[in-house]
CSV table of C-alpha atoms in Angstrom, one decimal:
chain,number,residue,atom,x,y,z
I,852,UNK,CA,136.5,70.7,75.6
I,853,UNK,CA,138.2,71.3,79.0
I,854,UNK,CA,136.6,72.5,82.2
I,855,UNK,CA,138.3,75.9,81.8
I,856,UNK,CA,137.1,76.3,78.2
I,857,UNK,CA,133.5,75.5,79.3
I,858,UNK,CA,133.8,77.8,82.2
I,859,UNK,CA,135.0,80.6,80.0
I,860,UNK,CA,132.1,80.0,77.5
I,861,UNK,CA,129.5,80.0,80.2
I,862,UNK,CA,130.7,83.3,81.7
I,863,UNK,CA,128.9,86.5,80.8
I,864,UNK,CA,126.0,86.8,78.4
I,865,UNK,CA,125.5,84.9,75.1
I,866,UNK,CA,125.4,87.1,72.0
I,867,UNK,CA,122.0,85.6,71.2
I,868,UNK,CA,120.6,87.0,74.4
I,869,UNK,CA,121.5,90.6,73.4
I,870,UNK,CA,120.1,90.1,69.9
I,871,UNK,CA,116.8,88.8,71.3
I,872,UNK,CA,116.5,91.7,73.7
I,873,UNK,CA,117.2,94.2,70.9
I,874,UNK,CA,114.5,92.6,68.7
I,875,UNK,CA,111.9,92.6,71.6
I,876,UNK,CA,112.8,96.3,72.4
I,877,UNK,CA,112.3,97.2,68.7
I,878,UNK,CA,109.0,95.4,68.6
I,879,UNK,CA,107.8,97.2,71.7
I,880,UNK,CA,108.8,100.6,70.3
I,881,UNK,CA,106.9,99.8,67.0
I,882,UNK,CA,103.8,98.8,68.9
I,883,UNK,CA,104.0,101.9,71.1
I,884,UNK,CA,104.4,104.1,68.0
I,885,UNK,CA,101.4,102.4,66.3
I,886,UNK,CA,99.3,103.0,69.4
I,887,UNK,CA,100.2,106.7,69.5
I,888,UNK,CA,99.5,107.1,65.8
I,889,UNK,CA,96.2,105.3,66.5
I,890,UNK,CA,95.3,107.9,69.1
I,891,UNK,CA,96.1,110.7,66.6
I,892,UNK,CA,94.0,108.9,64.0
I,893,UNK,CA,91.1,108.6,66.5
I,894,UNK,CA,91.2,112.4,66.9
I,895,UNK,CA,91.0,112.8,63.1
I,896,UNK,CA,88.1,110.3,62.9
I,897,UNK,CA,86.2,112.3,65.6
I,898,UNK,CA,86.7,115.5,63.6
I,899,UNK,CA,85.6,113.9,60.3
I,900,UNK,CA,82.5,112.3,61.7
I,901,UNK,CA,81.5,115.5,63.5
I,902,UNK,CA,80.3,116.6,60.0
I,903,UNK,CA,76.9,115.6,58.6
I,904,UNK,CA,76.8,113.1,55.8
I,905,UNK,CA,75.8,115.8,53.3
I,906,UNK,CA,78.9,117.9,54.1
I,907,UNK,CA,81.2,114.8,54.0
I,908,UNK,CA,79.8,113.7,50.7
I,909,UNK,CA,79.9,117.2,49.1
I,910,UNK,CA,83.5,117.8,50.0
I,911,UNK,CA,85.8,118.5,47.0
I,912,UNK,CA,89.2,120.2,46.4
I,913,UNK,CA,87.3,123.6,46.1
I,914,UNK,CA,84.5,123.0,48.6
I,915,UNK,CA,85.6,122.0,52.2
I,916,UNK,CA,89.1,120.7,51.1
I,917,UNK,CA,89.9,120.2,54.8
I,918,UNK,CA,87.4,117.3,55.1
I,919,UNK,CA,88.8,115.8,51.9
I,920,UNK,CA,92.3,116.0,53.2
I,921,UNK,CA,91.2,114.5,56.5
I,922,UNK,CA,89.6,111.5,54.9
I,923,UNK,CA,92.7,111.1,52.6
I,924,UNK,CA,95.0,111.2,55.7
I,925,UNK,CA,92.8,108.7,57.6
I,926,UNK,CA,92.7,106.2,54.6
I,927,UNK,CA,96.4,106.6,53.8
I,928,UNK,CA,97.6,106.2,57.4
I,929,UNK,CA,95.4,103.2,58.0
I,930,UNK,CA,96.8,101.6,54.8
I,931,UNK,CA,100.3,101.4,56.4
I,932,UNK,CA,99.4,101.3,60.1
I,933,UNK,CA,98.0,97.8,59.9
I,934,UNK,CA,101.1,96.2,58.3
I,935,UNK,CA,103.3,98.3,60.6
I,936,UNK,CA,101.7,96.6,63.6
I,937,UNK,CA,102.5,93.3,62.1
I,938,UNK,CA,106.1,94.4,61.6
I,939,UNK,CA,106.2,95.0,65.3
I,940,UNK,CA,104.8,91.5,66.0
I,941,UNK,CA,107.3,90.0,63.6
I,942,UNK,CA,110.1,91.6,65.7
I,943,UNK,CA,108.7,89.7,68.8
I,944,UNK,CA,108.6,86.5,66.9
I,945,UNK,CA,112.2,87.0,65.7
I,946,UNK,CA,113.2,87.8,69.3
I,947,UNK,CA,111.6,84.6,70.5
I,948,UNK,CA,113.3,82.7,67.7
I,949,UNK,CA,116.7,84.2,68.8
I,950,UNK,CA,116.0,83.3,72.4
I,951,UNK,CA,115.1,79.7,71.5
I,952,UNK,CA,118.2,79.4,69.3
I,953,UNK,CA,120.2,80.6,72.3
I,954,UNK,CA,118.6,78.0,74.5
I,955,UNK,CA,119.7,75.3,71.9
I,956,UNK,CA,123.3,76.6,72.0
I,957,UNK,CA,123.2,76.8,75.8
I,958,UNK,CA,121.9,73.2,76.1
I,959,UNK,CA,124.8,72.1,74.0
I,960,UNK,CA,127.2,73.9,76.3
I,961,UNK,CA,125.4,72.4,79.3
I,962,UNK,CA,125.8,68.9,77.7
I,963,UNK,CA,129.5,69.6,77.3
I,964,UNK,CA,129.7,70.7,81.0
I,965,UNK,CA,127.9,67.5,82.2
I,966,UNK,CA,130.1,65.3,80.0
I,967,UNK,CA,133.3,66.9,81.2
I,968,UNK,CA,132.4,67.3,84.9
I,969,UNK,CA,130.4,64.2,85.9
I,970,UNK,CA,133.3,61.7,85.4
I,971,UNK,CA,135.5,63.9,87.7
I,972,UNK,CA,132.8,64.5,90.2
I,973,UNK,CA,132.0,60.7,90.4
I,974,UNK,CA,135.7,59.8,90.3
I,975,UNK,CA,135.4,57.6,87.2
I,976,UNK,CA,137.5,59.5,84.7
I,977,UNK,CA,139.4,62.7,83.8
I,978,UNK,CA,136.5,64.3,81.9
I,979,UNK,CA,138.8,66.3,79.6
I,980,UNK,CA,138.0,64.2,76.5
I,981,UNK,CA,134.4,65.3,76.5
I,982,UNK,CA,132.9,65.9,73.0
I,983,UNK,CA,133.3,69.5,72.1
I,984,UNK,CA,129.9,69.7,70.4
I,985,UNK,CA,129.4,73.0,68.5
I,986,UNK,CA,128.4,75.3,71.3
Z,82,UNK,CA,114.4,75.5,107.9
Z,83,UNK,CA,116.5,76.1,104.8
Z,84,UNK,CA,118.8,79.2,104.9
Z,85,UNK,CA,120.2,81.0,101.9
Z,86,UNK,CA,123.7,82.4,101.7
Z,87,UNK,CA,124.9,84.7,98.9
Z,88,UNK,CA,127.7,83.4,96.8
Z,89,UNK,CA,129.0,83.6,93.2
Z,90,UNK,CA,129.6,80.9,90.6
Z,91,UNK,CA,131.8,81.8,87.6
Z,92,UNK,CA,130.9,85.5,88.1
Z,93,UNK,CA,127.2,84.9,88.4
Z,94,UNK,CA,125.4,85.8,91.6
Z,95,UNK,CA,124.0,82.7,93.4
Z,96,UNK,CA,122.5,81.4,96.6
Z,97,UNK,CA,123.8,78.5,98.7
Z,98,UNK,CA,120.9,76.6,100.2
Z,99,UNK,CA,121.7,74.9,103.6
Z,100,UNK,CA,119.5,73.1,106.1
Z,101,UNK,CA,117.0,71.9,103.5
Z,102,UNK,CA,116.3,71.2,99.8
Z,103,UNK,CA,115.9,73.6,96.9
Z,104,UNK,CA,112.3,74.4,96.3
Z,105,UNK,CA,110.4,76.2,93.7
Z,106,UNK,CA,109.9,79.9,94.3
Z,107,UNK,CA,106.4,81.1,95.2
Z,108,UNK,CA,105.8,82.5,91.7
Z,109,UNK,CA,106.9,79.2,90.2
Z,110,UNK,CA,104.6,77.2,92.4
Z,111,UNK,CA,101.7,79.5,91.5
Z,112,UNK,CA,102.6,79.2,87.8
Z,113,UNK,CA,102.6,75.4,88.0
Z,114,UNK,CA,98.9,75.6,89.1
Z,115,UNK,CA,97.8,78.4,86.9
Z,116,UNK,CA,99.0,77.5,83.4
Z,117,UNK,CA,96.2,75.0,82.8
Z,118,UNK,CA,93.3,77.2,83.8
Z,119,UNK,CA,94.7,80.2,81.8
Z,120,UNK,CA,95.3,78.1,78.7
Z,121,UNK,CA,92.0,76.3,78.9
Z,122,UNK,CA,90.0,79.5,79.5
Z,123,UNK,CA,91.8,81.2,76.6
Z,124,UNK,CA,91.1,78.2,74.3
Z,125,UNK,CA,87.4,78.2,75.3
Z,126,UNK,CA,87.1,81.9,74.7
Z,127,UNK,CA,88.7,81.6,71.2
Z,128,UNK,CA,86.3,78.7,70.3
Z,129,UNK,CA,83.3,80.6,71.6
Z,130,UNK,CA,84.4,83.7,69.6
Z,131,UNK,CA,84.5,81.4,66.5
Z,132,UNK,CA,81.0,80.2,67.2
Z,133,UNK,CA,79.8,83.8,67.7
Z,134,UNK,CA,81.4,84.6,64.3
Z,135,UNK,CA,79.2,81.9,62.7
Z,136,UNK,CA,76.1,83.4,64.5
Z,137,UNK,CA,77.0,86.9,63.1
Z,138,UNK,CA,77.4,85.4,59.7
Z,139,UNK,CA,73.9,83.9,59.8
Z,140,UNK,CA,72.4,87.2,61.0
Z,141,UNK,CA,74.2,89.1,58.2
Z,142,UNK,CA,72.9,86.6,55.7
Z,143,UNK,CA,69.3,87.3,56.9
Z,144,UNK,CA,69.9,91.0,57.0
Z,145,UNK,CA,71.2,91.2,53.4
Z,146,UNK,CA,68.4,89.1,52.1
Z,147,UNK,CA,66.4,92.4,52.2
Z,148,UNK,CA,66.8,95.1,49.5
Z,149,UNK,CA,68.8,98.2,50.2
Z,150,UNK,CA,65.6,100.3,50.2
Z,151,UNK,CA,64.0,98.1,52.8
Z,152,UNK,CA,67.1,98.0,55.0
Z,153,UNK,CA,67.7,101.7,54.9
Z,154,UNK,CA,64.0,102.5,55.6
Z,155,UNK,CA,63.7,100.1,58.5
Z,156,UNK,CA,62.6,102.1,61.5
Z,157,UNK,CA,63.8,101.9,65.1
Z,158,UNK,CA,62.7,98.8,66.9
Z,159,UNK,CA,61.8,97.0,63.6
Z,160,UNK,CA,63.3,93.5,63.2
Z,161,UNK,CA,65.6,94.7,60.4
Z,162,UNK,CA,66.9,97.6,62.4
Z,163,UNK,CA,67.3,95.5,65.6
Z,164,UNK,CA,69.2,92.9,63.5
Z,165,UNK,CA,71.6,95.6,62.2
Z,166,UNK,CA,72.1,96.9,65.7
Z,167,UNK,CA,72.9,93.4,67.0
Z,168,UNK,CA,75.3,92.7,64.2
Z,169,UNK,CA,77.2,95.9,64.6
Z,170,UNK,CA,77.3,95.5,68.4
Z,171,UNK,CA,78.6,91.9,68.1
Z,172,UNK,CA,81.2,93.1,65.6
Z,173,UNK,CA,82.5,95.5,68.3
Z,174,UNK,CA,82.8,93.2,71.2
Z,175,UNK,CA,83.6,89.8,69.6
Z,176,UNK,CA,87.1,90.8,68.4
Z,177,UNK,CA,87.9,92.2,71.9
Z,178,UNK,CA,86.7,88.9,73.4
Z,179,UNK,CA,88.9,86.9,71.0
Z,180,UNK,CA,92.0,88.9,71.8
Z,181,UNK,CA,91.3,88.5,75.5
Z,182,UNK,CA,91.2,84.7,74.9
Z,183,UNK,CA,94.5,84.9,73.1
Z,184,UNK,CA,95.9,87.0,75.9
Z,185,UNK,CA,94.9,84.3,78.4
Z,186,UNK,CA,96.6,81.6,76.3
Z,187,UNK,CA,99.8,83.6,76.0
Z,188,UNK,CA,99.6,84.2,79.8
Z,189,UNK,CA,99.3,80.4,80.2
Z,190,UNK,CA,102.4,79.9,78.0
Z,191,UNK,CA,104.3,82.3,80.2
Z,192,UNK,CA,103.2,80.4,83.3
Z,193,UNK,CA,104.3,77.2,81.7
Z,194,UNK,CA,107.8,78.8,81.0
Z,195,UNK,CA,107.9,79.8,84.7
Z,196,UNK,CA,107.1,76.1,85.6
Z,197,UNK,CA,110.0,75.0,83.4
Z,198,UNK,CA,112.2,77.4,85.3
Z,199,UNK,CA,110.9,76.0,88.6
Z,200,UNK,CA,111.7,72.4,87.4
Z,201,UNK,CA,115.2,73.4,86.3
Z,202,UNK,CA,115.8,74.8,89.7
Z,203,UNK,CA,114.5,71.7,91.5
Z,204,UNK,CA,116.5,69.4,89.1
Z,205,UNK,CA,119.7,71.3,89.6
Z,206,UNK,CA,119.2,71.1,93.4
Z,207,UNK,CA,118.5,67.4,93.3
Z,208,UNK,CA,121.6,66.6,91.2
Z,209,UNK,CA,123.8,68.6,93.5
Z,210,UNK,CA,122.3,66.8,96.6
Z,211,UNK,CA,122.8,63.4,94.9
Z,212,UNK,CA,126.5,64.3,94.3
Z,213,UNK,CA,126.8,65.3,97.9
Z,214,UNK,CA,127.8,68.9,97.3
Z,215,UNK,CA,126.3,72.2,98.4
Z,216,UNK,CA,123.1,73.0,96.7
Z,217,UNK,CA,123.7,76.3,94.9
Z,218,UNK,CA,121.0,78.0,92.8
Z,219,UNK,CA,121.2,81.1,90.6
Z,220,UNK,CA,120.1,84.3,92.3
Z,221,UNK,CA,116.8,85.4,90.6
Z,222,UNK,CA,118.0,87.6,87.7
Z,223,UNK,CA,116.3,90.9,87.1
Z,224,UNK,CA,114.5,89.7,83.9
Z,225,UNK,CA,113.0,86.9,86.0
Z,226,UNK,CA,111.2,89.6,88.1
Z,227,UNK,CA,110.1,91.5,85.0
Z,228,UNK,CA,108.6,88.8,82.8
Z,229,UNK,CA,105.6,87.9,85.2
Z,230,UNK,CA,104.8,91.7,85.5
Z,231,UNK,CA,104.9,92.1,81.7
Z,232,UNK,CA,102.6,89.1,81.3
Z,233,UNK,CA,100.1,90.4,83.9
Z,234,UNK,CA,100.1,93.9,82.3
Z,235,UNK,CA,99.5,92.3,78.9
Z,236,UNK,CA,96.5,90.3,80.2
Z,237,UNK,CA,95.2,93.5,81.9
Z,238,UNK,CA,95.5,95.5,78.6
Z,239,UNK,CA,93.5,92.7,76.8
Z,240,UNK,CA,90.8,92.8,79.6
Z,241,UNK,CA,90.6,96.6,79.4
Z,242,UNK,CA,90.3,96.4,75.6
Z,243,UNK,CA,87.5,93.9,76.0
Z,244,UNK,CA,85.6,96.1,78.5
Z,245,UNK,CA,86.0,99.1,76.2
Z,246,UNK,CA,84.7,97.0,73.3
Z,247,UNK,CA,81.6,96.1,75.3
Z,248,UNK,CA,81.0,99.8,75.9
Z,249,UNK,CA,81.4,100.5,72.2
Z,250,UNK,CA,79.1,97.6,71.4
Z,251,UNK,CA,76.2,99.2,73.4
Z,252,UNK,CA,76.8,102.5,71.6
Z,253,UNK,CA,76.9,100.7,68.2
Z,254,UNK,CA,73.8,98.7,69.1
Z,255,UNK,CA,71.9,102.0,69.9
Z,256,UNK,CA,73.2,103.8,66.9
Z,257,UNK,CA,72.3,101.2,64.2
Z,258,UNK,CA,68.9,100.5,65.7
Z,259,UNK,CA,67.6,103.6,63.7
Z,260,UNK,CA,66.4,104.2,60.2
Z,261,UNK,CA,69.4,104.8,58.0
Z,262,UNK,CA,67.5,106.8,55.4
Z,263,UNK,CA,65.4,109.0,57.7
Z,264,UNK,CA,67.5,109.3,60.9
Z,265,UNK,CA,71.1,108.4,60.5
Z,266,UNK,CA,72.0,109.9,57.1
Z,267,UNK,CA,70.3,113.3,57.7
Z,268,UNK,CA,71.9,113.8,61.1
Z,269,UNK,CA,73.6,117.2,61.4
Z,270,UNK,CA,75.9,118.6,64.0
Z,271,UNK,CA,73.9,120.8,66.4
Z,272,UNK,CA,70.6,119.8,64.7
Z,273,UNK,CA,68.5,116.7,64.4
Z,274,UNK,CA,70.5,113.5,65.3
Z,275,UNK,CA,73.4,115.4,66.8
Z,276,UNK,CA,73.8,112.7,69.5
Z,277,UNK,CA,73.9,110.0,66.8
Z,278,UNK,CA,76.6,111.8,64.9
Z,279,UNK,CA,78.5,112.0,68.2
Z,280,UNK,CA,78.0,108.3,68.7
Z,281,UNK,CA,79.4,107.3,65.3
Z,282,UNK,CA,82.3,109.7,65.9
Z,283,UNK,CA,83.0,108.0,69.2
Z,284,UNK,CA,82.8,104.5,67.7
Z,285,UNK,CA,85.1,105.4,64.8
Z,286,UNK,CA,87.6,107.3,66.9
Z,287,UNK,CA,87.9,104.7,69.7
Z,288,UNK,CA,88.2,101.9,67.2
Z,289,UNK,CA,91.2,103.8,65.6
Z,290,UNK,CA,93.3,103.4,68.8
Z,291,UNK,CA,91.6,100.3,70.3
Z,292,UNK,CA,93.2,97.9,67.7
Z,293,UNK,CA,96.8,99.2,68.3
Z,294,UNK,CA,96.0,99.1,72.0
Z,295,UNK,CA,95.3,95.3,71.7
Z,296,UNK,CA,98.5,94.9,69.7
Z,297,UNK,CA,100.3,96.7,72.6
Z,298,UNK,CA,98.8,94.1,74.9
Z,299,UNK,CA,100.1,91.3,72.7
Z,300,UNK,CA,103.5,93.1,72.6
Z,301,UNK,CA,103.6,93.0,76.5
Z,302,UNK,CA,102.7,89.3,76.5
Z,303,UNK,CA,105.3,88.4,73.8
Z,304,UNK,CA,108.0,90.5,75.7
Z,305,UNK,CA,107.1,88.4,78.8
Z,306,UNK,CA,107.6,85.2,76.9
Z,307,UNK,CA,110.9,86.3,75.4
Z,308,UNK,CA,112.2,87.4,78.8
Z,309,UNK,CA,111.1,84.1,80.3
Z,310,UNK,CA,113.1,82.2,77.6
Z,311,UNK,CA,116.1,84.4,78.2
Z,312,UNK,CA,115.8,83.5,81.9
Z,313,UNK,CA,115.9,79.9,80.9
Z,314,UNK,CA,119.2,80.6,79.0
Z,315,UNK,CA,120.6,82.3,82.1
Z,316,UNK,CA,119.7,79.3,84.3
Z,317,UNK,CA,121.1,76.7,81.9
Z,318,UNK,CA,124.4,78.7,81.6
Z,319,UNK,CA,124.5,78.9,85.4
Z,320,UNK,CA,124.0,75.2,85.7
Z,321,UNK,CA,126.9,74.5,83.2
Z,322,UNK,CA,129.1,76.8,85.3
Z,323,UNK,CA,128.0,75.2,88.6
Z,324,UNK,CA,128.8,71.6,87.4
Z,325,UNK,CA,132.2,72.7,86.1
Z,326,UNK,CA,132.8,74.2,89.6
Z,327,UNK,CA,131.7,71.0,91.3
Z,328,UNK,CA,134.1,69.0,89.1
Z,329,UNK,CA,137.0,71.4,89.7
Z,330,UNK,CA,136.4,71.1,93.5
Z,331,UNK,CA,136.2,67.3,93.2
Z,332,UNK,CA,139.5,67.3,91.2
Z,333,UNK,CA,141.4,69.2,93.8
């Protein structure tokens, strides 16, 4: 790879950087959403537990259906909110993996740059026959 | 004293250091000293949380060796009621403590990544000095300013979650140190045990958002780590460009 080719490759931002940033942003949005849903769930919890145990236990579709619907909502939301938070975390792990992959590619490019430029800088060769690598 | 002059290398903003050697930035020097205490403290906290988990397990085993009638009838201040209060209190604050430990460990990793950045900066400067060319380093990219802030925010969120869980633990301890059959179950709003009903409402409602809040803290810490890694990418690409530039100048 020639010095010009390396210079062109090193210019701008690697695609992996943008992918990593997108994944991190998606993860952050998921965690923020989970937090907001958690606050709403907290309000439902406070309402539900403001009733005595007798009222909570006696709730049926005909008697106090509101309480029954509330406990249904709380249970249903909690069932998917926990995995949803982990989806958010997985976005971060994917983003970190993308960033690490980009580091690998960049280190290969840096290796090419060293191989091509050091012989010239030290006056011991042309440096244009440097191994292209796969960066 | 070293002076810095703005320049560009292959379209990337950079700084030419003259009259001295390239040194780590203040943040990088601090990170080099802080990563060990953060990681060690975090690890100790997580291990202590594990030991506390074993303690809770032993207490629960004792508590459930009593029949349901005996457990439910245990009055305030009795060994059984105090045990239940202690178990419920510990179940509130131990997870917060554990997450705080994890937060410190992730903070330590972020500091370590900042140390890697500092060493890349030093190594780049040393190689350029050895080649007898101007020492040029990348101008701190925006993400390099953001990642330490994200890390600190993440640790603060974890600390806040831990403090909230301690407050909840005191409420839970008070609540469960009552007879389940004669005080807790018959509690009615506006009547006998109204304050206890409010207490359990507070515990349940705060717990509903406290767990996502801890995950938000983790999200901030992981964002910090990802941005630190992307800063490393930027620095490595800059160094590739800089060495090509040095060779091009030498070839002329």
